[in-house]
PDB file of C-alpha atoms in Angstrom:
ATOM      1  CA  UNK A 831       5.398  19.935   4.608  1.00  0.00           C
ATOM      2  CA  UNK A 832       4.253  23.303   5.743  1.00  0.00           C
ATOM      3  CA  UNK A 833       6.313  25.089   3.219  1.00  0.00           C
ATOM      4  CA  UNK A 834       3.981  26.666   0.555  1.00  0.00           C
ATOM      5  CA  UNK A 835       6.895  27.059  -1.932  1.00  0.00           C
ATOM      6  CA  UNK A 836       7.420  23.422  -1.667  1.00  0.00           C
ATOM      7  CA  UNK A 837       5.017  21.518  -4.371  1.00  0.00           C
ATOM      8  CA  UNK A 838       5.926  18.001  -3.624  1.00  0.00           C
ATOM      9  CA  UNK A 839       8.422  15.814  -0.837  1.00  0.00           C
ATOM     10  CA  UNK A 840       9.404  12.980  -2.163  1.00  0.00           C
ATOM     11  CA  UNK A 841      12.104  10.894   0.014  1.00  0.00           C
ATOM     12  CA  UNK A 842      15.000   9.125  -1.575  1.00  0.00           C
ATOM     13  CA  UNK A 843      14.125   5.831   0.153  1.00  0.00           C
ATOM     14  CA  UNK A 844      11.693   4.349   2.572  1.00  0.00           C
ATOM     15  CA  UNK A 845      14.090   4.285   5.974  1.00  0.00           C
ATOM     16  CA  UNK A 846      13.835   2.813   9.037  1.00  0.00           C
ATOM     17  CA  UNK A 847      13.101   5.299  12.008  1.00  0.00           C
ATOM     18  CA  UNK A 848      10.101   6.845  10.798  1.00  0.00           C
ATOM     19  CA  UNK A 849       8.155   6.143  13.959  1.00  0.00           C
ATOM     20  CA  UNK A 850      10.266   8.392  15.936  1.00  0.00           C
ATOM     21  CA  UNK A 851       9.031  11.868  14.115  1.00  0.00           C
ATOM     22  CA  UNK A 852       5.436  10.908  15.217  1.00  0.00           C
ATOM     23  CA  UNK A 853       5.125  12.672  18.023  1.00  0.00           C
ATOM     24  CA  UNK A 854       7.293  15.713  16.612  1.00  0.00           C
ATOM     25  CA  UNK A 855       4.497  16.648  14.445  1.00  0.00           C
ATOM     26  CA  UNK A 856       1.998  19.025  14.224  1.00  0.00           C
ATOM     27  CA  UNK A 857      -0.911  17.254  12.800  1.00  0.00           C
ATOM     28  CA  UNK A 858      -3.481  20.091  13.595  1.00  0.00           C
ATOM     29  CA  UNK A 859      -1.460  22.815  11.986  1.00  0.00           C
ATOM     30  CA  UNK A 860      -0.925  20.064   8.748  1.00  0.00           C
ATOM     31  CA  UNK A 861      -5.050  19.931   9.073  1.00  0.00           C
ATOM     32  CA  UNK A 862      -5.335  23.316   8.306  1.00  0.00           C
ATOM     33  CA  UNK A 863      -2.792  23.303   5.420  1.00  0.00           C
ATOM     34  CA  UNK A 864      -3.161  23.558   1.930  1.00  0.00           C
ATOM     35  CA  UNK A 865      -2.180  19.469   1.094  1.00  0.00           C
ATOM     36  CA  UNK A 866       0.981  18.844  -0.920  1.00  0.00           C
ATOM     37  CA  UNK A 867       2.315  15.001  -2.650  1.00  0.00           C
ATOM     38  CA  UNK A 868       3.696  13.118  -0.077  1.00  0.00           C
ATOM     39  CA  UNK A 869       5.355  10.112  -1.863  1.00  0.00           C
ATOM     40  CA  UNK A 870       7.096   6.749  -1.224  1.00  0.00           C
ATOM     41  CA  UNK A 871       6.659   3.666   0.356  1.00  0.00           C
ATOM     42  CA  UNK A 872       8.356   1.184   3.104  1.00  0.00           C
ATOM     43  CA  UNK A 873       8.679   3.130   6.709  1.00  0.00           C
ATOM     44  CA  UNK A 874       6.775   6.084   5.168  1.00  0.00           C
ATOM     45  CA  UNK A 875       3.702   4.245   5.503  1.00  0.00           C
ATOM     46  CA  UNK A 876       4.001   5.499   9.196  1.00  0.00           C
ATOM     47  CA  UNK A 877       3.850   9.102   8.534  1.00  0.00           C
ATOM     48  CA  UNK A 878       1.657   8.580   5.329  1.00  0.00           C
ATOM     49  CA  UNK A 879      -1.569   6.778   7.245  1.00  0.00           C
ATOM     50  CA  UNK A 880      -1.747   9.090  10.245  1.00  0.00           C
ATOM     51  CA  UNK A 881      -1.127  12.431   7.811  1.00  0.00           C
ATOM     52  CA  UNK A 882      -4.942  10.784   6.301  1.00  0.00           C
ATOM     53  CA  UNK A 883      -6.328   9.814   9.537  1.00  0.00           C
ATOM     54  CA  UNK A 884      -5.409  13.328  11.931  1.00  0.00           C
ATOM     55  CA  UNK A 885      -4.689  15.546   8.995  1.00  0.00           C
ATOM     56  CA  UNK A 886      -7.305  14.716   6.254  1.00  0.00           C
ATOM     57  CA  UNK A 887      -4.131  14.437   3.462  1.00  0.00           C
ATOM     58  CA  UNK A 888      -4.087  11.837   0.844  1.00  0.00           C
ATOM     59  CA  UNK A 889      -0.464  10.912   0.305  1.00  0.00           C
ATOM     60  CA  UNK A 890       1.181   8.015  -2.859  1.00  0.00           C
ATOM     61  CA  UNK A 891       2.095   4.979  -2.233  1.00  0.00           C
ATOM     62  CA  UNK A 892       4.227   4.285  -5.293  1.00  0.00           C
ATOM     63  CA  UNK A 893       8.074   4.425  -5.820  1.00  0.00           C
ATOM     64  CA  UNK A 894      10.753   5.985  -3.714  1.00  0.00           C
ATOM     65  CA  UNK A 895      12.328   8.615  -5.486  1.00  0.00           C
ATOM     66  CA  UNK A 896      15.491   6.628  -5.789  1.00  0.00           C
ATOM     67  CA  UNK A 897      13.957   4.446  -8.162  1.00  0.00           C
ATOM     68  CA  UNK A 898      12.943   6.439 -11.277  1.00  0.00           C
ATOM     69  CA  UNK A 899      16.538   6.947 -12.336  1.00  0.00           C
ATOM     70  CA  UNK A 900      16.212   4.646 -14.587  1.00  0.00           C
ATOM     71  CA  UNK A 901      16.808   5.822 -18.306  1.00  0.00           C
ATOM     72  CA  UNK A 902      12.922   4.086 -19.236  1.00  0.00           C
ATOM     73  CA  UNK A 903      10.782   3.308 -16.630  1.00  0.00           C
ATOM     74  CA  UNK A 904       8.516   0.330 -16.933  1.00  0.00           C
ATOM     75  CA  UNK A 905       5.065   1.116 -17.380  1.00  0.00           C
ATOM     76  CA  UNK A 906       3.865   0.080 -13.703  1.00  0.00           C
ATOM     77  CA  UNK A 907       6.444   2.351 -12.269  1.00  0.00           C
ATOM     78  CA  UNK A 908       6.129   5.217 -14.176  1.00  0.00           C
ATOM     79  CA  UNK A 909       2.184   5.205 -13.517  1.00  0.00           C
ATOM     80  CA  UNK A 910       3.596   7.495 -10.684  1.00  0.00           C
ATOM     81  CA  UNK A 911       3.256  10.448 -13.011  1.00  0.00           C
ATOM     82  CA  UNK A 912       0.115  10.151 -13.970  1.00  0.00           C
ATOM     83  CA  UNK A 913      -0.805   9.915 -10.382  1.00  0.00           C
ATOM     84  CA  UNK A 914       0.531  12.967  -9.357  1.00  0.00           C
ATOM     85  CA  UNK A 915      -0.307  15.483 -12.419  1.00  0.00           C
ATOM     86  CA  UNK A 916      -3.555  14.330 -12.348  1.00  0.00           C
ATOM     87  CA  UNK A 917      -6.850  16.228 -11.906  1.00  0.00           C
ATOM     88  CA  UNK A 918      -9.860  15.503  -9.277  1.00  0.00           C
ATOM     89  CA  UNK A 919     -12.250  14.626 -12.737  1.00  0.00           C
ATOM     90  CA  UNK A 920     -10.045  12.104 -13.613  1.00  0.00           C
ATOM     91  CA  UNK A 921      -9.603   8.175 -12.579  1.00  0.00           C
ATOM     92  CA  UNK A 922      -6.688   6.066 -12.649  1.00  0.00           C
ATOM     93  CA  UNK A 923      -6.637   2.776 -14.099  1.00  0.00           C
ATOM     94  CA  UNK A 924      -3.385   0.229 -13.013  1.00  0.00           C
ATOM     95  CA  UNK A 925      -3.584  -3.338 -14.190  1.00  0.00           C
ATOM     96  CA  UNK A 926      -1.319  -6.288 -12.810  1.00  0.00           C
ATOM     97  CA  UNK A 927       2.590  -5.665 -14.011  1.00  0.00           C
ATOM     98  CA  UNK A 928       3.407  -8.225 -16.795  1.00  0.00           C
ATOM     99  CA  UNK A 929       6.566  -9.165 -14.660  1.00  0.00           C
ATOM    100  CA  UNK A 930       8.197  -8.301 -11.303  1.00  0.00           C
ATOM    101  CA  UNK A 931      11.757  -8.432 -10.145  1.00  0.00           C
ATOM    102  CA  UNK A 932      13.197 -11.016  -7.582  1.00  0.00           C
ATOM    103  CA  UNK A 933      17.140 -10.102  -7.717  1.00  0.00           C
ATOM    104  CA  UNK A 934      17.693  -6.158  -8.576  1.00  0.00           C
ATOM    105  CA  UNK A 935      20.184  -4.567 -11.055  1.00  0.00           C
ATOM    106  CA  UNK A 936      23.350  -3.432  -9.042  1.00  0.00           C
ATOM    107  CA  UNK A 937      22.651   0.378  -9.325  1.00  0.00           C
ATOM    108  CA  UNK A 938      25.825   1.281  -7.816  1.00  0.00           C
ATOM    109  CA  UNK A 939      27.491  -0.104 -11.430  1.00  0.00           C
ATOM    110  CA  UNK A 940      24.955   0.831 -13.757  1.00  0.00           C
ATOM    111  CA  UNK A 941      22.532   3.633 -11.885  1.00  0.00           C
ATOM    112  CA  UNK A 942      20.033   4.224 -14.866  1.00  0.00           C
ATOM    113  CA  UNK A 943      19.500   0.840 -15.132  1.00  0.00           C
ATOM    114  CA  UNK A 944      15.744  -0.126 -14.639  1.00  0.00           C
ATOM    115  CA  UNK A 945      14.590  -3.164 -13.156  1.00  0.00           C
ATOM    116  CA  UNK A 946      15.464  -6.853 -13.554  1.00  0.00           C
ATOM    117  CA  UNK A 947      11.610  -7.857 -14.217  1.00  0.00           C
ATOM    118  CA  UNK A 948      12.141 -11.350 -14.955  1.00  0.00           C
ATOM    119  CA  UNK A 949       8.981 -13.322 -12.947  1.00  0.00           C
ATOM    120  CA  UNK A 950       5.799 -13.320 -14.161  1.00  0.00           C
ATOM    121  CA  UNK A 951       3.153 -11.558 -12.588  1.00  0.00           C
ATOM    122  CA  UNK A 952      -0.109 -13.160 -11.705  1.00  0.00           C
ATOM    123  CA  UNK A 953      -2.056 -11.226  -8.686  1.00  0.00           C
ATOM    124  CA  UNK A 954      -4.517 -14.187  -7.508  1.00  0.00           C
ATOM    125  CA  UNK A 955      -7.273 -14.299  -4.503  1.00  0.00           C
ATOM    126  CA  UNK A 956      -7.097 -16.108  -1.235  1.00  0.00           C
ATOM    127  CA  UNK A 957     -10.266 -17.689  -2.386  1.00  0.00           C
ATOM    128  CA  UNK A 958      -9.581 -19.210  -5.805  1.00  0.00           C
ATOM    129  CA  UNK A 959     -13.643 -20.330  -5.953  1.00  0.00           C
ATOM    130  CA  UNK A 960     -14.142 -16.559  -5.960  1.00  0.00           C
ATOM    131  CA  UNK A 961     -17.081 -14.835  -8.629  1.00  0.00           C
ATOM    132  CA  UNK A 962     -15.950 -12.109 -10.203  1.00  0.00           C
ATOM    133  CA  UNK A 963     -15.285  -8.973  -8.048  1.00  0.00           C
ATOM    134  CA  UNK A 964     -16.486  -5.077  -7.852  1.00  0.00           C
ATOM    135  CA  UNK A 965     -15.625  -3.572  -4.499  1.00  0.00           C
ATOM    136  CA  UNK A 966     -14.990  -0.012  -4.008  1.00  0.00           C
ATOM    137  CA  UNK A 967     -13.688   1.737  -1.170  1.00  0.00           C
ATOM    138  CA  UNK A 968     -11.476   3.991   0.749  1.00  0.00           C
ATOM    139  CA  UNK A 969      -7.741   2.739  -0.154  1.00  0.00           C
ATOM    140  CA  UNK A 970      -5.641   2.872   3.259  1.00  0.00           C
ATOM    141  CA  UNK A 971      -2.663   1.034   4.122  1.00  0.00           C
ATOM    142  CA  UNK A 972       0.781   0.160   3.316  1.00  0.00           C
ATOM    143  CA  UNK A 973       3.922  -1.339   5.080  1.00  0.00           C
ATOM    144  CA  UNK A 974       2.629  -3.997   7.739  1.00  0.00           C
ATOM    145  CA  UNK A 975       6.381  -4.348   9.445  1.00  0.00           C
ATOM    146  CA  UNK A 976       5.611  -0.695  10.486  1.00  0.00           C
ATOM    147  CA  UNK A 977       1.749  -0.036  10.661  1.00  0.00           C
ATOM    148  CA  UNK A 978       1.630  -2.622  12.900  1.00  0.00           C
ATOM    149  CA  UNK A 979       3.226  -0.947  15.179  1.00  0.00           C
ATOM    150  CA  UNK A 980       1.361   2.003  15.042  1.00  0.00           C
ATOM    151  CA  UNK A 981      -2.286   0.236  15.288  1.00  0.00           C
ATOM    152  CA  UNK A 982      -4.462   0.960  18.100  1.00  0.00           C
ATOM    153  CA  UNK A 983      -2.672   4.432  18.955  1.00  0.00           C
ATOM    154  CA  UNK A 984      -4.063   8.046  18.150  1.00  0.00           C
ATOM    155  CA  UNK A 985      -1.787   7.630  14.726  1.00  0.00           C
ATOM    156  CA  UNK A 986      -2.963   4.450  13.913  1.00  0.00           C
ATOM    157  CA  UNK A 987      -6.341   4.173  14.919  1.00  0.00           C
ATOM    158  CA  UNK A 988      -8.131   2.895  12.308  1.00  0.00           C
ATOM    159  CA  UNK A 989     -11.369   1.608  13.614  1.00  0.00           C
ATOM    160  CA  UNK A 990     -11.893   5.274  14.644  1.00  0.00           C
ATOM    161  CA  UNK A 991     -11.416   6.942  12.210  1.00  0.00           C
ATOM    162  CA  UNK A 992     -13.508   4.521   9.712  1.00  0.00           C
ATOM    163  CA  UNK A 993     -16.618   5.600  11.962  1.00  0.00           C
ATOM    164  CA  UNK A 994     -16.355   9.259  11.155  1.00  0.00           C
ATOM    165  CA  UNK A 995     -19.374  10.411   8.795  1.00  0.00           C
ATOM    166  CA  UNK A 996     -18.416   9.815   4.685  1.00  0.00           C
ATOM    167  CA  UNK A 997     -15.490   7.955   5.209  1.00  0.00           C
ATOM    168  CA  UNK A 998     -17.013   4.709   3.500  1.00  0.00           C
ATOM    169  CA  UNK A 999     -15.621   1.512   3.109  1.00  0.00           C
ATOM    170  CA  UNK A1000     -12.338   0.926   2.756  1.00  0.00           C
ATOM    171  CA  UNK A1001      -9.860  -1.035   0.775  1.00  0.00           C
ATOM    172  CA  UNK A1002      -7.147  -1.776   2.804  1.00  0.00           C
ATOM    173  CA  UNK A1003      -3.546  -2.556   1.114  1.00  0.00           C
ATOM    174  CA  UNK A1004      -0.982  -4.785   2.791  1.00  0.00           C
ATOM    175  CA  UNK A1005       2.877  -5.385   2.113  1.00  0.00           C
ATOM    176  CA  UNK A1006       5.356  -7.741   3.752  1.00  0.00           C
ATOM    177  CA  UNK A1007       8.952  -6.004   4.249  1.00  0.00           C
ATOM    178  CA  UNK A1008      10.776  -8.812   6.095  1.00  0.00           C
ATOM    179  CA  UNK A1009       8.258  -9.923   8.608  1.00  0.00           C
ATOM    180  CA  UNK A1010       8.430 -14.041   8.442  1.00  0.00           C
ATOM    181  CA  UNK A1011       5.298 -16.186   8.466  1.00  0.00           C
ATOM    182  CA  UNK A1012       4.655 -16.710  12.209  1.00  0.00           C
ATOM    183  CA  UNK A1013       5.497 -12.352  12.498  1.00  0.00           C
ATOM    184  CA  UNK A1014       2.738 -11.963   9.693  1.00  0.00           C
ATOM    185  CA  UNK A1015       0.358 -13.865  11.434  1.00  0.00           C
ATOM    186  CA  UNK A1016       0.879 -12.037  14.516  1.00  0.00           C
ATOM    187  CA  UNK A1017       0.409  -8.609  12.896  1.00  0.00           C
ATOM    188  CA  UNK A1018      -2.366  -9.448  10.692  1.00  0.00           C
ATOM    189  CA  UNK A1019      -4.369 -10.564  14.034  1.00  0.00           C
ATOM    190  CA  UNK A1020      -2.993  -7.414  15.804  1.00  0.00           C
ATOM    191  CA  UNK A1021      -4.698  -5.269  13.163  1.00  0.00           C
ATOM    192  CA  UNK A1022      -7.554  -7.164  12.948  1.00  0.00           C
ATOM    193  CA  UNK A1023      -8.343  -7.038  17.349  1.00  0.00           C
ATOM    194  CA  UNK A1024      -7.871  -3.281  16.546  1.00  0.00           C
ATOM    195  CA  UNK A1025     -10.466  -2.750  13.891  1.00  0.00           C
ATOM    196  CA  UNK A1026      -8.378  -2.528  10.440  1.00  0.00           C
ATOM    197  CA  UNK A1027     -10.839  -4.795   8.539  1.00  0.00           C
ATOM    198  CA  UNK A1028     -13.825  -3.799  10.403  1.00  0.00           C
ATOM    199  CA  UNK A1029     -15.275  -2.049   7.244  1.00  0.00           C
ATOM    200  CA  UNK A1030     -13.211  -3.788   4.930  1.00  0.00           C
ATOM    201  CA  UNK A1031     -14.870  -4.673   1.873  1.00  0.00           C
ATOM    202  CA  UNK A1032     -11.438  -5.927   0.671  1.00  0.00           C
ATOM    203  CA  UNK A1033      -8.135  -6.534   1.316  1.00  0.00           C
ATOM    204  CA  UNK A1034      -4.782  -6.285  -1.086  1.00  0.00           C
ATOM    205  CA  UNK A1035      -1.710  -7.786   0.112  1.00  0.00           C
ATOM    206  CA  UNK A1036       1.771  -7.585  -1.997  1.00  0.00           C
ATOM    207  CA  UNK A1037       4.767  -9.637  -2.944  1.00  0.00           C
ATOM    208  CA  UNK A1038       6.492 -10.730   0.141  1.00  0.00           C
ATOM    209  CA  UNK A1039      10.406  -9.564   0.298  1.00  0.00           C
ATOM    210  CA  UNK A1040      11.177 -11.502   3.375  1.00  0.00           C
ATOM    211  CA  UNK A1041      11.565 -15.441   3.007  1.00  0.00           C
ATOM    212  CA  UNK A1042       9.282 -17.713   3.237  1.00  0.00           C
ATOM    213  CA  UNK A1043       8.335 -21.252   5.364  1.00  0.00           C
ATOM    214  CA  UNK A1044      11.591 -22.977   5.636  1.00  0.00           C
ATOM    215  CA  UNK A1045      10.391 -26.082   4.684  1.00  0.00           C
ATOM    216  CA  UNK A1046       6.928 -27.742   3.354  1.00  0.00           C
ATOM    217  CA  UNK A1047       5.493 -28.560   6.389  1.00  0.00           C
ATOM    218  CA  UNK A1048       5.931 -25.172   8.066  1.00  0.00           C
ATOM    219  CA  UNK A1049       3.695 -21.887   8.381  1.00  0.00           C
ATOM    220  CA  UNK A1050       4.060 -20.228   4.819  1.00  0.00           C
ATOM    221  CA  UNK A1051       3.098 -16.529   4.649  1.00  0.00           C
ATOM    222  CA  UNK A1052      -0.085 -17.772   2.745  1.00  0.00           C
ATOM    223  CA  UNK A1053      -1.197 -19.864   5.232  1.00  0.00           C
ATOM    224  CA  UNK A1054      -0.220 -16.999   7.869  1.00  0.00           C
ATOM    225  CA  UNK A1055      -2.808 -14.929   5.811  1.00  0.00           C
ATOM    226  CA  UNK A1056      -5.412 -17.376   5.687  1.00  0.00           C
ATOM    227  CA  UNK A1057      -4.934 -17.941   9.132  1.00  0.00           C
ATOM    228  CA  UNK A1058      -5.592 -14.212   9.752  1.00  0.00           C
ATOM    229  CA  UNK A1059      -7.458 -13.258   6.938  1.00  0.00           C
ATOM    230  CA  UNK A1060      -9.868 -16.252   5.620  1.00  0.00           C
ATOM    231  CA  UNK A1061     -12.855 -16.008   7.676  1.00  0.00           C
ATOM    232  CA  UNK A1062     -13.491 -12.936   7.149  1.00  0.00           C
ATOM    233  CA  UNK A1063     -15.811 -13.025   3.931  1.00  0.00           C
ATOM    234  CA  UNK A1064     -14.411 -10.654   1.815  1.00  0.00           C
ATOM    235  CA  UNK A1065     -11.793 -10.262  -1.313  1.00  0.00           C
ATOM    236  CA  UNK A1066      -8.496 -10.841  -0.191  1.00  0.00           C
ATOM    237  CA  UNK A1067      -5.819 -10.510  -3.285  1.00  0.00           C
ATOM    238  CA  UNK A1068      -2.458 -12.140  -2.662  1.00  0.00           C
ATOM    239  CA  UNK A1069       0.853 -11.120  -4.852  1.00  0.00           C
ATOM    240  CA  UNK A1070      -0.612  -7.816  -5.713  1.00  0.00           C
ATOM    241  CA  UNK A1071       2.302  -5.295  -7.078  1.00  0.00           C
ATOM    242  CA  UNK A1072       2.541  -3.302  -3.875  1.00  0.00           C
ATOM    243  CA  UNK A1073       5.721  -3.079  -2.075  1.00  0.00           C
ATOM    244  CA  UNK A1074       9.466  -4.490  -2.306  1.00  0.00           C
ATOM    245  CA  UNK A1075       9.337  -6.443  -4.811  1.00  0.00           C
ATOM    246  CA  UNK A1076       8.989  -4.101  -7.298  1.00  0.00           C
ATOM    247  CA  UNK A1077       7.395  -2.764  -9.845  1.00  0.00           C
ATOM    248  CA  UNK A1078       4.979  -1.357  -7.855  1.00  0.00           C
ATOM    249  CA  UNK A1079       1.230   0.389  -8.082  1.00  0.00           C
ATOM    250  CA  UNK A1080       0.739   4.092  -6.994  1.00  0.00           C
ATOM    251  CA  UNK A1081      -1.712   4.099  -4.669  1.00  0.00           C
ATOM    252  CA  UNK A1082      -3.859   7.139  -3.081  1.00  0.00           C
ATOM    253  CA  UNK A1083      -4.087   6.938   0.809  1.00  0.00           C
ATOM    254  CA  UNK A1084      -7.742   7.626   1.384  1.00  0.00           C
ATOM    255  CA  UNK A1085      -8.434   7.916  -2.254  1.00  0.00           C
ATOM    256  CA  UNK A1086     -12.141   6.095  -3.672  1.00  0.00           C
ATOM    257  CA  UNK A1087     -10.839   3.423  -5.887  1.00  0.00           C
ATOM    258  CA  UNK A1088     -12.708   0.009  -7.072  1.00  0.00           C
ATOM    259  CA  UNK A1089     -11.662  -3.418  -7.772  1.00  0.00           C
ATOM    260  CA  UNK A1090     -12.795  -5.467 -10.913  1.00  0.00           C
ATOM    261  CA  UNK A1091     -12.233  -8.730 -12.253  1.00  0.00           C
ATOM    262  CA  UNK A1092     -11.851 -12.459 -11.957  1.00  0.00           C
ATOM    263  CA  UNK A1093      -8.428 -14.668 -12.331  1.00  0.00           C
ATOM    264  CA  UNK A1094      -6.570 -13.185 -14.535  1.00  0.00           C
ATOM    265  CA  UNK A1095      -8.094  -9.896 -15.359  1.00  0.00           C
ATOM    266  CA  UNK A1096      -8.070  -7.701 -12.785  1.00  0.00           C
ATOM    267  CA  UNK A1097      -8.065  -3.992 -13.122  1.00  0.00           C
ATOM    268  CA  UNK A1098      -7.960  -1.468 -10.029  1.00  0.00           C
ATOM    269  CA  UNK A1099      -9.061   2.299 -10.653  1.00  0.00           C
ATOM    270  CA  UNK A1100      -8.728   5.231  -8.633  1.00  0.00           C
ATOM    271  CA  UNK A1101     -12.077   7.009  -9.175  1.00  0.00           C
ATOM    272  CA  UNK A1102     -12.675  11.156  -9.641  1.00  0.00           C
ATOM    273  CA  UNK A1103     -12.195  12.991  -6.283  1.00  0.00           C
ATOM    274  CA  UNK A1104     -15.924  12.886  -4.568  1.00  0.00           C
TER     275      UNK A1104
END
């Protein structure tokens, strides 16, 4: 990270053990670096939000690097590259994915094989009585199996950091690894008693990869969310492409980036570099 002949560090995959390198690193000399593309998703959400919140880095959100072998990426994935080559005038647009994939390709057999995107993809809010939306803030999230973990302490204190002088409102992404319903509820709350949605002026949560409610009359994930999540008056977007069930958006960490539409027809953009 430190290494000024290294442009980019992009992990193979997400891992597991993330949390333990925390206190092995130096976040004030990483301050006074020159920032590099830090890029991935799962357990790297718990090196990605503190490198924004002690370090002042934006880091991606998008693919692992593991998953652009593929000999044509899809257009949601491959939105990575624009991501990363692009300039501080420009913005990013990403719409919905047209489909997203519940049972993977076995890469082991066929390793430039891209992904099985076979359900269709319809991002939807909690709220389904909702007016059309235009929210902008400071994107910040990622992995909830791991940042909620993290909440509270000097690496993921969120409610702190939100108070600092320019740092806006914030959009706060969400994505469910393999936390069930009752485990979601529990971490949403967690993150909400320590400030995470505090100056929310929306909240995006992804495709869950972990099963849901066992039967109909149990806690869903949904309901886990509303649980959490309703009261609070503001956008909250369920089945967003973010996360494990892939294809996936490639989000900024600490970026400016609005959201815009209705049912149907939403568009989020990354706007120029303030």
């Amino acid at each position: 990270m430190l290494d000024p002949t290294v442009a980019a560090v992009l992990p193979p995959w997400g891992g597991e053990r993330a949390i333990e390198l925390l206190p092995l690193l130096d976040f004030e000399a990483l301050a006074v670096a020159t920032p590099k593309w830090f890029s991935g998703f799962s357990d790297l959400s718990t090196l990605q939000v503190p490198l924004c919140l002690r370090a002042g880095w934006m880091s991606l959100h998008g693919p692992n690097l593991m998953e652009l072998g593929a000999a044509q990426l899809d257009a949601t994935t491959s939105g990575l590259w624009a991501a990363l080559q692009g300039t501080e005038h420009q913005a990013l647009q990403q719409q919905p994915s047209s489909h997203w994939q519940s049972k993977g390709p076995d890469w082991a057999a066929t390793p430039d094989a891209g992904y099985a995107l076979t359900e269709p993809t319809r991002w939807r809010s909690l709220n389904p009585d909702e007016p059309t939306l235009h929210v902008r803030g400071r994107l910040i999230g990622g992995c909830i199996d791991t940042l909620g973990r993290i909440a509270g302490t000097v690496y993921g204190d969120l409610r702190s950091w939100a108070q600092q002088a320019g740092v806006g409102p914030l959009l706060v992404f969400l994505e469910n690894a393999e936390m069930s319903p009752c485990e979601l509820l529990r971490a949403l709350h967690s993150l909400r008693l320590h400030g995470w949605f505090d100056r929310a002026v929306g909240i995006l949560i992804g495709r869950h990869a972990a099963p849901d409610a066992p039967a109909a009359d149990s806690l869903s994930h949904e309901d886990a969310i509303r649980s959490a999540l309703g009261d609070l008056g503001i956008p909250v977007l369920l089945d967003m492409d973010i996360g494990h069930r892939p294809p996936q958006l490639s989000l900024i960490q600490g970026h400016w980036a609005e959201l815009i539409g209705a049912p149907d027809a939403f568009e989020l953009r990354h706007l120029p570099y303030r």
